[in-house]
Coordinates of C-alpha atoms in Angstrom, one line a residue:
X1076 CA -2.9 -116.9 -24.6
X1077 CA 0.4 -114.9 -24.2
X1078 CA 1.9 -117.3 -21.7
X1079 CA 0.9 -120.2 -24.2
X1080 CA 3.0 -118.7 -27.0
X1081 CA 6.0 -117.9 -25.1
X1082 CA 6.3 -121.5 -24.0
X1083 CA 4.9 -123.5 -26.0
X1084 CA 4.2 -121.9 -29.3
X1085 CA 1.1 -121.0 -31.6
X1086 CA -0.7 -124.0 -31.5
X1087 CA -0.6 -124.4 -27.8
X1088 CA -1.9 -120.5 -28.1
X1089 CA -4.3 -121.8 -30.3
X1090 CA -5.5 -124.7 -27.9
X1091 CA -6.1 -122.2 -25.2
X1092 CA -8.0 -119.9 -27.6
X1093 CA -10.3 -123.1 -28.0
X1094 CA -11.0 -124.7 -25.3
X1095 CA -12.0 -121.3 -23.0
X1096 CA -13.6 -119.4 -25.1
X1097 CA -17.0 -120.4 -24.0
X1098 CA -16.0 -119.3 -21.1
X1099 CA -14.5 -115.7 -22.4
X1100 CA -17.9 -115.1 -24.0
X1101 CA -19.7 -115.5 -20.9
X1102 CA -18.1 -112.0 -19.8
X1103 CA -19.1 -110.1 -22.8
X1104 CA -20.8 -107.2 -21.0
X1105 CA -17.2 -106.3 -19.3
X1106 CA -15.2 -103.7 -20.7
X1107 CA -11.6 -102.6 -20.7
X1108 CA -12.5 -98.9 -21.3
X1109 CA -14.6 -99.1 -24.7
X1110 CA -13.7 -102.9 -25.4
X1111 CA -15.3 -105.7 -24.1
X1112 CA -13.5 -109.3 -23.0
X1113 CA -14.0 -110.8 -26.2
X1114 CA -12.6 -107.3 -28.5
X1115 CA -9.7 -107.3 -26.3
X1116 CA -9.3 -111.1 -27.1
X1117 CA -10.0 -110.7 -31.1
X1118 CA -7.2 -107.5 -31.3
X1119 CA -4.4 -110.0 -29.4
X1120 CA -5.2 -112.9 -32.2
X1121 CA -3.9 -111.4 -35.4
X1122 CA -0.8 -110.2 -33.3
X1123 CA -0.6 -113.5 -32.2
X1124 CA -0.6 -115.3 -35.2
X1125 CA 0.5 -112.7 -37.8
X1126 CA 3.0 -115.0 -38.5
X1127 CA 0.3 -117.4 -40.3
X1128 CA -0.1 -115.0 -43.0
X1129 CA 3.6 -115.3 -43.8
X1130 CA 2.6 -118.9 -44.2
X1131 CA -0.3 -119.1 -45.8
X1132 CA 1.5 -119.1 -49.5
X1133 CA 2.0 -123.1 -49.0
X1134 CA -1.8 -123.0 -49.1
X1135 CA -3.3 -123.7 -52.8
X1136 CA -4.1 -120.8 -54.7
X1137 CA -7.9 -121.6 -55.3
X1138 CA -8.1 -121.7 -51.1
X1139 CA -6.4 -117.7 -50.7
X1140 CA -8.6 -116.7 -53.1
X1141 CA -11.9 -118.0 -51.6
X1142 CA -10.6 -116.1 -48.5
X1143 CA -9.6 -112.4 -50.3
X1144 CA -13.1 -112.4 -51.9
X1145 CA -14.9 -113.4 -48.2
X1146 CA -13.1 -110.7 -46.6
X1147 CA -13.1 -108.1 -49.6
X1148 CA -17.2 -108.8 -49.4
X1149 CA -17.1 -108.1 -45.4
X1150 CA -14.8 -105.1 -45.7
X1151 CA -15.8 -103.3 -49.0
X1152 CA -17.6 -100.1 -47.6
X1153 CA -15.6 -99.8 -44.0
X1154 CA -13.2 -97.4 -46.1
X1155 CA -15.4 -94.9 -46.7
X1156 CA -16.5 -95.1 -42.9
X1157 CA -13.3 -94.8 -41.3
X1158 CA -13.0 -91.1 -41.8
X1159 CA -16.4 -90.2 -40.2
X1160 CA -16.4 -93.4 -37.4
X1161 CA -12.6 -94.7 -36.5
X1162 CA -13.5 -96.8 -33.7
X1163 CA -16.2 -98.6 -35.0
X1164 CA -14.5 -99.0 -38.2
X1165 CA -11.2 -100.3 -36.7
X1166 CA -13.2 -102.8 -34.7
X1167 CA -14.5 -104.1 -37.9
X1168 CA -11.4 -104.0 -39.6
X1169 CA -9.9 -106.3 -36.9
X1170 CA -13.1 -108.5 -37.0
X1171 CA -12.5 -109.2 -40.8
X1172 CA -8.9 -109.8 -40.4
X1173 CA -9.6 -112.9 -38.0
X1174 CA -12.5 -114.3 -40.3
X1175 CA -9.7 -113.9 -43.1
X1176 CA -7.5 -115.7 -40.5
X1177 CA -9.5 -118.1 -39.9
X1178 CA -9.3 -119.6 -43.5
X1179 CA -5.7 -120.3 -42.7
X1180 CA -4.8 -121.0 -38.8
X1181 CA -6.4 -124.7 -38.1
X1182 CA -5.0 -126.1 -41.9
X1183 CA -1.7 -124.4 -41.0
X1184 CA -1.5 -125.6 -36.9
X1185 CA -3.5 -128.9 -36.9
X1186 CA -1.4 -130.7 -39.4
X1187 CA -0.5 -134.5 -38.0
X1188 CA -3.1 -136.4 -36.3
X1189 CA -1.9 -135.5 -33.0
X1190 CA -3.1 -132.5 -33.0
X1191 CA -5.7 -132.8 -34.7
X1192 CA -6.9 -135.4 -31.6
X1193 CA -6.4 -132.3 -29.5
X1194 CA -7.9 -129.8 -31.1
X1195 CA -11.0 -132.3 -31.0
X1196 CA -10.7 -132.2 -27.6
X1197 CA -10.6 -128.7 -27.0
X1198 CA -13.7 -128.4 -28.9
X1199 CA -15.3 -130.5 -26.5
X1200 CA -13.8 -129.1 -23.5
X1201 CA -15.0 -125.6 -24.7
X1202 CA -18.4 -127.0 -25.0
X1203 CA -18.5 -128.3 -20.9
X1204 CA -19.0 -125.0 -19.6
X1205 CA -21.9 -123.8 -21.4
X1206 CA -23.4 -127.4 -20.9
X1207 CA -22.7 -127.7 -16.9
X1208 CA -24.6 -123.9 -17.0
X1209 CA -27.6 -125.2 -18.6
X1210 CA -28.0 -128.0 -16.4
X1211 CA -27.9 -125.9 -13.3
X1212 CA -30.0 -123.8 -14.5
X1213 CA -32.8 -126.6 -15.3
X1214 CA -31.7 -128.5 -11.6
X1215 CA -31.9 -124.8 -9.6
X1216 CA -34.3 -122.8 -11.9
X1217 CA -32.0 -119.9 -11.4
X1218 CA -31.7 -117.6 -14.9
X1219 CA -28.5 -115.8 -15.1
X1220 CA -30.6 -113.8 -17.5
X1221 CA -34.0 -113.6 -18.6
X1222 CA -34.8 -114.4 -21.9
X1223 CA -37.9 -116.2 -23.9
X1224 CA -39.5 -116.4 -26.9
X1225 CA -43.1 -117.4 -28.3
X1226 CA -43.5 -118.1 -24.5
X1227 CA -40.6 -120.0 -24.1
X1228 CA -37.9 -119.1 -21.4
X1229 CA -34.7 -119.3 -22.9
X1230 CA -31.5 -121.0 -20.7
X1231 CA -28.8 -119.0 -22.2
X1232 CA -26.9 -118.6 -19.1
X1233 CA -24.3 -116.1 -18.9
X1234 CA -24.8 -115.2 -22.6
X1235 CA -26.2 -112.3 -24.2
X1236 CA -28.8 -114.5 -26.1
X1237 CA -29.1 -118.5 -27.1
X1238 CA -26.6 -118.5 -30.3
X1239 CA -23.2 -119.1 -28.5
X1240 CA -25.1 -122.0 -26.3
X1241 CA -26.1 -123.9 -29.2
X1242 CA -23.0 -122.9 -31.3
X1243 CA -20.8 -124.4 -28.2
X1244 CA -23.5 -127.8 -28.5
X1245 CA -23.2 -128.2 -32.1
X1246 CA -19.5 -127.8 -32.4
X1247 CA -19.1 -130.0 -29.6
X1248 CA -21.3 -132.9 -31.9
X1249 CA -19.8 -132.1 -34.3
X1250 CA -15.8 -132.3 -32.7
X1251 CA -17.4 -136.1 -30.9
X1252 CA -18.7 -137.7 -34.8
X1253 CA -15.2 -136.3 -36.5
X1254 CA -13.6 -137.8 -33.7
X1255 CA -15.2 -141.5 -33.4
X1256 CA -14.7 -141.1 -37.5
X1257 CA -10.9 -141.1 -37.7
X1258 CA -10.1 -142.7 -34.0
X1259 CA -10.6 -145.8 -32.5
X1260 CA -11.7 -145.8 -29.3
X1261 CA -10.8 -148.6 -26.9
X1262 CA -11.0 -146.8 -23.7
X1263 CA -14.6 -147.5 -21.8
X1264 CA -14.4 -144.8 -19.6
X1265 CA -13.6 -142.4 -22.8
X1266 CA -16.8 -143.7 -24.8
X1267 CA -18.8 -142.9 -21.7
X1268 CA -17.7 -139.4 -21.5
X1269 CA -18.3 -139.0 -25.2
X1270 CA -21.9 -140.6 -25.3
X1271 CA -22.2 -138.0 -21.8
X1272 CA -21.1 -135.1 -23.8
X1273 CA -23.1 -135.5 -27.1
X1274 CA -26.4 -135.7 -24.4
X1275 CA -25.4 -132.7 -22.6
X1276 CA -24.9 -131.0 -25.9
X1277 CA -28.1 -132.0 -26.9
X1278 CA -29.9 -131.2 -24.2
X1279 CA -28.3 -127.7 -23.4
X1280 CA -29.0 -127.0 -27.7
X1281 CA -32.8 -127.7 -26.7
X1282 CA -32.8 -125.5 -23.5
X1283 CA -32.0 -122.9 -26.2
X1284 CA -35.2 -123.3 -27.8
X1285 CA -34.0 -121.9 -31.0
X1286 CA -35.4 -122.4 -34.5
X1287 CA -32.1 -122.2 -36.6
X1288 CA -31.0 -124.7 -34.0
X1289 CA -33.7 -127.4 -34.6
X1290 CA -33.2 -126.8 -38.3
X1291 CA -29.2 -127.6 -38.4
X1292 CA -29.9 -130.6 -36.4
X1293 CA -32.6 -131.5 -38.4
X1294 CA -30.2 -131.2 -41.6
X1295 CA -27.2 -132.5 -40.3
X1296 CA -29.4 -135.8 -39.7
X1297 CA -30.4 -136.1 -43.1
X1298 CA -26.5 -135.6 -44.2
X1299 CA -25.6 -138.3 -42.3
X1300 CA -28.2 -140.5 -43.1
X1301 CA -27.3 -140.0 -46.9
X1302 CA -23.8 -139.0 -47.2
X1303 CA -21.9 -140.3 -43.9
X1304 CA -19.1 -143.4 -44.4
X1305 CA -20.0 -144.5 -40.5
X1306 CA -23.9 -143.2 -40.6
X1307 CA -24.7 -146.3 -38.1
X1308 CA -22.3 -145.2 -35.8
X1309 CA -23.2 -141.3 -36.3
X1310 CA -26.9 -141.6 -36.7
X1311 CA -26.6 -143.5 -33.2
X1312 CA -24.3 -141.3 -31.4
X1313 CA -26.6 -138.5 -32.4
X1314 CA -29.9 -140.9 -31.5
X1315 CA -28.4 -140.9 -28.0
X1316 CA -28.4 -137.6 -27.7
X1317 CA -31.6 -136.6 -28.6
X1318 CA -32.9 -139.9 -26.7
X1319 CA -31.3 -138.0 -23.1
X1320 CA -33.6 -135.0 -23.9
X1321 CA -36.6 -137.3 -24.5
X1322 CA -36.0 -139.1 -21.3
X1323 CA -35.5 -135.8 -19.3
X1324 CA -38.6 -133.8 -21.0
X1325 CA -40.8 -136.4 -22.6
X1326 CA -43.6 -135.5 -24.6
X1327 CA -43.0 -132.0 -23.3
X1328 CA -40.3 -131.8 -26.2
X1329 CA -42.9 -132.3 -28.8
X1330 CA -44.9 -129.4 -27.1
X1331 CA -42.2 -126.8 -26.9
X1332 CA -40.9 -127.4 -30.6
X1333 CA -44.2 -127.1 -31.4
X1334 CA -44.9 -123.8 -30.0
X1335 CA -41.1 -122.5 -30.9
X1336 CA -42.7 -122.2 -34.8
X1337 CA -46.1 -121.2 -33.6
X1338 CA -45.9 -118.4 -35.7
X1339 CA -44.7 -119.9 -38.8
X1340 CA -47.0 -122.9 -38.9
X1341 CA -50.1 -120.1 -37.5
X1342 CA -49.1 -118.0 -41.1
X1343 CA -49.3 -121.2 -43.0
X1344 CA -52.8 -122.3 -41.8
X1345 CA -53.6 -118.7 -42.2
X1346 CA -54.2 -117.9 -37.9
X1347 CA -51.3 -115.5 -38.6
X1348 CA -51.6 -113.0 -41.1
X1349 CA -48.5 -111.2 -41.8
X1350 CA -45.3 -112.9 -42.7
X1351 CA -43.1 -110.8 -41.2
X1352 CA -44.8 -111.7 -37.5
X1353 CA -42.7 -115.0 -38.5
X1354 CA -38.9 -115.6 -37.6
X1355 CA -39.1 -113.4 -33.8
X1356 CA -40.3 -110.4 -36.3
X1357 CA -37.4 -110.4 -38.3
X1358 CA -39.5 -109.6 -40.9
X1359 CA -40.3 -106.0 -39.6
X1360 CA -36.4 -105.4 -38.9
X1361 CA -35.7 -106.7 -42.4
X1362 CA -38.3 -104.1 -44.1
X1363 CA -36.8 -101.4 -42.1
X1364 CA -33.5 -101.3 -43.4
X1365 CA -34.4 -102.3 -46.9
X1366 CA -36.7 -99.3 -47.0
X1367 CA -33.9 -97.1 -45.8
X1368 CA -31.7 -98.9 -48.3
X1369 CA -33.6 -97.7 -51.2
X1370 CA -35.0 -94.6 -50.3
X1371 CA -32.5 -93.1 -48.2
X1372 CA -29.2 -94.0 -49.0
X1373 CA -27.4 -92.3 -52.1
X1374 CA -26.0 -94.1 -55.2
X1375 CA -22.7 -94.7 -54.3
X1376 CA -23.6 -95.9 -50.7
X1377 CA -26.0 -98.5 -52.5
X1378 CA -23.5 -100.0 -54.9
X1379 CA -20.7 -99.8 -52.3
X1380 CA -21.8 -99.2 -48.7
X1381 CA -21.9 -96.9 -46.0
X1382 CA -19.3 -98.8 -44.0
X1383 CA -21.8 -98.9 -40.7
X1384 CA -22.7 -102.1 -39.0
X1385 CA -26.6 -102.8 -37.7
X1386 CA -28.2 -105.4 -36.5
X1387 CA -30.1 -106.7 -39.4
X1388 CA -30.4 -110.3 -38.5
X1389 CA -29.7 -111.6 -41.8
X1390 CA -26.3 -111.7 -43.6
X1391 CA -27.3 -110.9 -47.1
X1392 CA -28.8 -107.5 -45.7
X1393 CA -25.8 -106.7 -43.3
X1394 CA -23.5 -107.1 -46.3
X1395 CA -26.2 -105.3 -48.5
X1396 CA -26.1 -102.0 -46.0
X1397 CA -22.8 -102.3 -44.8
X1398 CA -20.6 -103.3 -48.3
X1399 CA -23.6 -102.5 -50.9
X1400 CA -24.7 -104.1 -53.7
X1401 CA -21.1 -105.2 -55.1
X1402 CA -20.9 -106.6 -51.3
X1403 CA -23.6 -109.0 -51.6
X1404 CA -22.6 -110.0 -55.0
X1405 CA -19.2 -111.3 -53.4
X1406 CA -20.6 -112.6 -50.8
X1407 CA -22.6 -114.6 -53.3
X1408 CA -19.3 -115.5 -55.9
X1409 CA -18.0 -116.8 -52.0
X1410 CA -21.0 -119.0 -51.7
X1411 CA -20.3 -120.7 -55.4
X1412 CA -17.0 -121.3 -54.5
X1413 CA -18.0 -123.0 -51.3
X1414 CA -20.5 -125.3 -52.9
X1415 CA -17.7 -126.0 -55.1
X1416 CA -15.0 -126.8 -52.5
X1417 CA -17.8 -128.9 -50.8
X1418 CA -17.3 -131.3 -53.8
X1419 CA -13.6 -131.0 -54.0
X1420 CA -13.4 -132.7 -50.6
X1421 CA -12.5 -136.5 -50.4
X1422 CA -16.4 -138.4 -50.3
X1423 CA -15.7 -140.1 -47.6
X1424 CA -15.0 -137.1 -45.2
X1425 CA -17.4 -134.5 -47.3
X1426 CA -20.2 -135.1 -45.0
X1427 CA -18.5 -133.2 -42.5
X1428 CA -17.8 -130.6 -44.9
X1429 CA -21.4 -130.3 -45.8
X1430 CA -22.8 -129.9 -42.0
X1431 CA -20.5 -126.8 -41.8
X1432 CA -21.6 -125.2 -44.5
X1433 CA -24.9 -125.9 -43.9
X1434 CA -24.8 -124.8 -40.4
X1435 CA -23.5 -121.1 -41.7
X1436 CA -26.3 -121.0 -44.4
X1437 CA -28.7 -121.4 -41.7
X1438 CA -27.3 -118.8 -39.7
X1439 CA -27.2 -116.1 -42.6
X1440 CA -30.8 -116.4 -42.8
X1441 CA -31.7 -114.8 -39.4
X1442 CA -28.0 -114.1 -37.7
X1443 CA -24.9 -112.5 -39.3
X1444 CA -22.3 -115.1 -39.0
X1445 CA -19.7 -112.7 -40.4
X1446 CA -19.7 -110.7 -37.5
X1447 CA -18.4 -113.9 -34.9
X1448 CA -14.7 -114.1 -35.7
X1449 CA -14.1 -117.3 -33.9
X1450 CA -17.4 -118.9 -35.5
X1451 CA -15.4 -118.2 -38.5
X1452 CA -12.3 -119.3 -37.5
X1453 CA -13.6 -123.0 -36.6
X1454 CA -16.0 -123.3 -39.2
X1455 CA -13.6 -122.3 -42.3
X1456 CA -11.2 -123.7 -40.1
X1457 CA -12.0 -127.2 -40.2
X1458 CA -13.5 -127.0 -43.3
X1459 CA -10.1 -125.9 -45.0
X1460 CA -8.3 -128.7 -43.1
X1461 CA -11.0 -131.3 -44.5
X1462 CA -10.7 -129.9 -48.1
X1463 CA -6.8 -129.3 -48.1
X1464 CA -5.2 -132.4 -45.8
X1465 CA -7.7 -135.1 -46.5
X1466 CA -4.8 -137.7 -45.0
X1467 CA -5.7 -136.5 -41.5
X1468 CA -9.0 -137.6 -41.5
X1469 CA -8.3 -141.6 -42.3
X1470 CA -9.4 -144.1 -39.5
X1471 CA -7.0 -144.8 -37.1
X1472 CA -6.1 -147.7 -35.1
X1473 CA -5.6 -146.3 -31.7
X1474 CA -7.2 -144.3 -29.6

């Protein structure tokens, strides 16, 4: 990343950031001291590109102020933790910065077609390596680590769990249909590898076996079908995809989604009788912090946070603990803006625009998207660059 800058400035920095950071995340259980690969990786980007911010003022107004109230709503309450937990705090406070960042860097660096061609293809580059893991762990049967669910064993690889795997897939789909949208490609050899990509993608998303998974691609299906300019093109490049996993897996397929909601089609037909069994028991985790949200936090630290970070496994309750009640409210003016901005962005392109903010409602049902800086960073990211330089996006004539 350093060497990158020096020679060939921020966007070259910005192309490395891209295309290997599948592969940084893979080493997030290594430390430098009390900072893992990917801490030491988020403090370096907002002294890398502090020089956006000075920037960022030929952005519209309407755009910066989407941003302030996203990062106001992550941040609220980490000032009254700072006092009583620095480290954690200043972690945070650096996390926020780069989803604030991330509002501003891709519409600021990928501004000619150029680069927007090779910031495509760094998205897909970053999405090989977690794809070439996945198949050698379904050729080998080797698990880097062992993880399952509802039976299921999971092939995350290197990861800590299945969400950067299918993250790496889906951004990699969607980087091949933006790409196919607003280039024409001529080369045979470069259709191949794309058609090869979108199967690997799709089959390494499955090996995840995850439900919020199967749901965005679910969704982003019906999008397309409805909404895309080129939904024959799309709808068949995505067709491929899911065709590779039927040919590798077969009816199996059918089986294993089947048995990934077990427990949410067991509670409708009544075999399951409590609804927090559903969702991996995110239920339970969810009616443990609300009940020590009501009862045992104080006034103030309800309205405005306690400034401490937990696993809640759902956005709306990580903001609700951690930034309070005024939190979620932001959080929820961010979300009407969004929908808004979805319709601000030219038709023809606003399908794309729609997947991505799809995909992060998804997530904030049973993840916390706001705590992945570089999720943020692509996903408001392109979705900036789609709603602010439209131009870019117009089908080209050569490859």
């Amino acid at each position: 990343m350093i060497v990158a800058k020096s020679q060939r400035g921020l966007f070259a920095c910005f192309l490395v950031i891209v295309a290997t950071k599948s592969i940084i995340d893979a080493f997030w259980d290594y430390r430098f001291g009390p900072l893992t690969v990917m801490s030491v990786q988020g403090a370096l980007i907002p002294i890398l590109f502090y020089s956006i911010l000075f920037k960022k003022n030929i952005i519209p107004k309407v755009w910066i102020k989407t941003a302030k109230i996203y990062l106001v709503a992550l941040s609220l309450g980490v000032v009254w933790a700072i006092a009583v937990r620095p480290v954690p705090s200043f972690e945070i406070i650096v996390l926020n910065l780069n989803n604030y960042l991330g509002f501003f860097l891709i519409p600021l660096l990928v501004n000619d077609k150029k680069r927007l061609k090779q910031f495509l293809l760094a998205v897909m580059i970053c999405g090989i390596f977690p794809i070439a893991v996945s198949f050698f762990q379904l050729q080998t049967g080797i698990l880097f680590r062992e993880r399952t669910t509802v039976g299921l064993v999971r092939y995350v690889g290197f990861y800590h769990d299945g969400f950067p795997v299918r993250f790496y897939g889906l951004t990699t789909i969607l980087a091949i249909l933006i790409y196919q949208a607003v280039f024409t490609i001529k080369n045979p050899y470069f259709k191949v590898f794309l058609i090869a990509l979108a199967g690997g993608a799709s089959l390494s998303i499955y090996l995840a076996f995850s439900k919020a998974a199967v749901g965005i691609v679910v969704f982003w299906f019906i999008l397309i079908l409805f909404f895309s300019q080129a939904k024959i093109k799309q709808t068949i490049s995505i067709l491929i995809g899911l065709s590779i996993v039927l040919l590798v897996f077969g009816d199996v397929v059918f089986d294993n989604i089947e048995q990934l909601f077990s427990k949410e089609t067991g509670y409708q037909s009544g075999e399951v009788k409590d609804a927090r069994y559903t969702l991996a028991g995110r239920g339970y985790i969810w009616q443990e912090y609300w009940d020590q949200w009501l009862n045992h936090q104080s006034v103030f630290f309800q309205w405005f946070g306690d400034g401490i970070d937990r696993a809640v496994h759902n956005e709306f309750f990580r903001i609700l603990v951690i930034n309070g009640i005024i939190g979620v409210i932001l959080l929820i003016m961010f979300f009407i803006r969004m929908i808004k901005h979805v319709f601000q962005i030219n038709k023809n392109i606003r399908v794309f625009g729609m997947m991505l903010f799809g995909m992060y409602f998804f997530d904030c049902i049973g993840l916390v998207p706001g705590s992945y800086y570089y999720y943020n960073i692509i996903v408001w990211g392109i979705f900036g660059t789609l709603l602010l330089s439209p131009q870019l996006f117009i089908k080209s004539k050569t490859l």
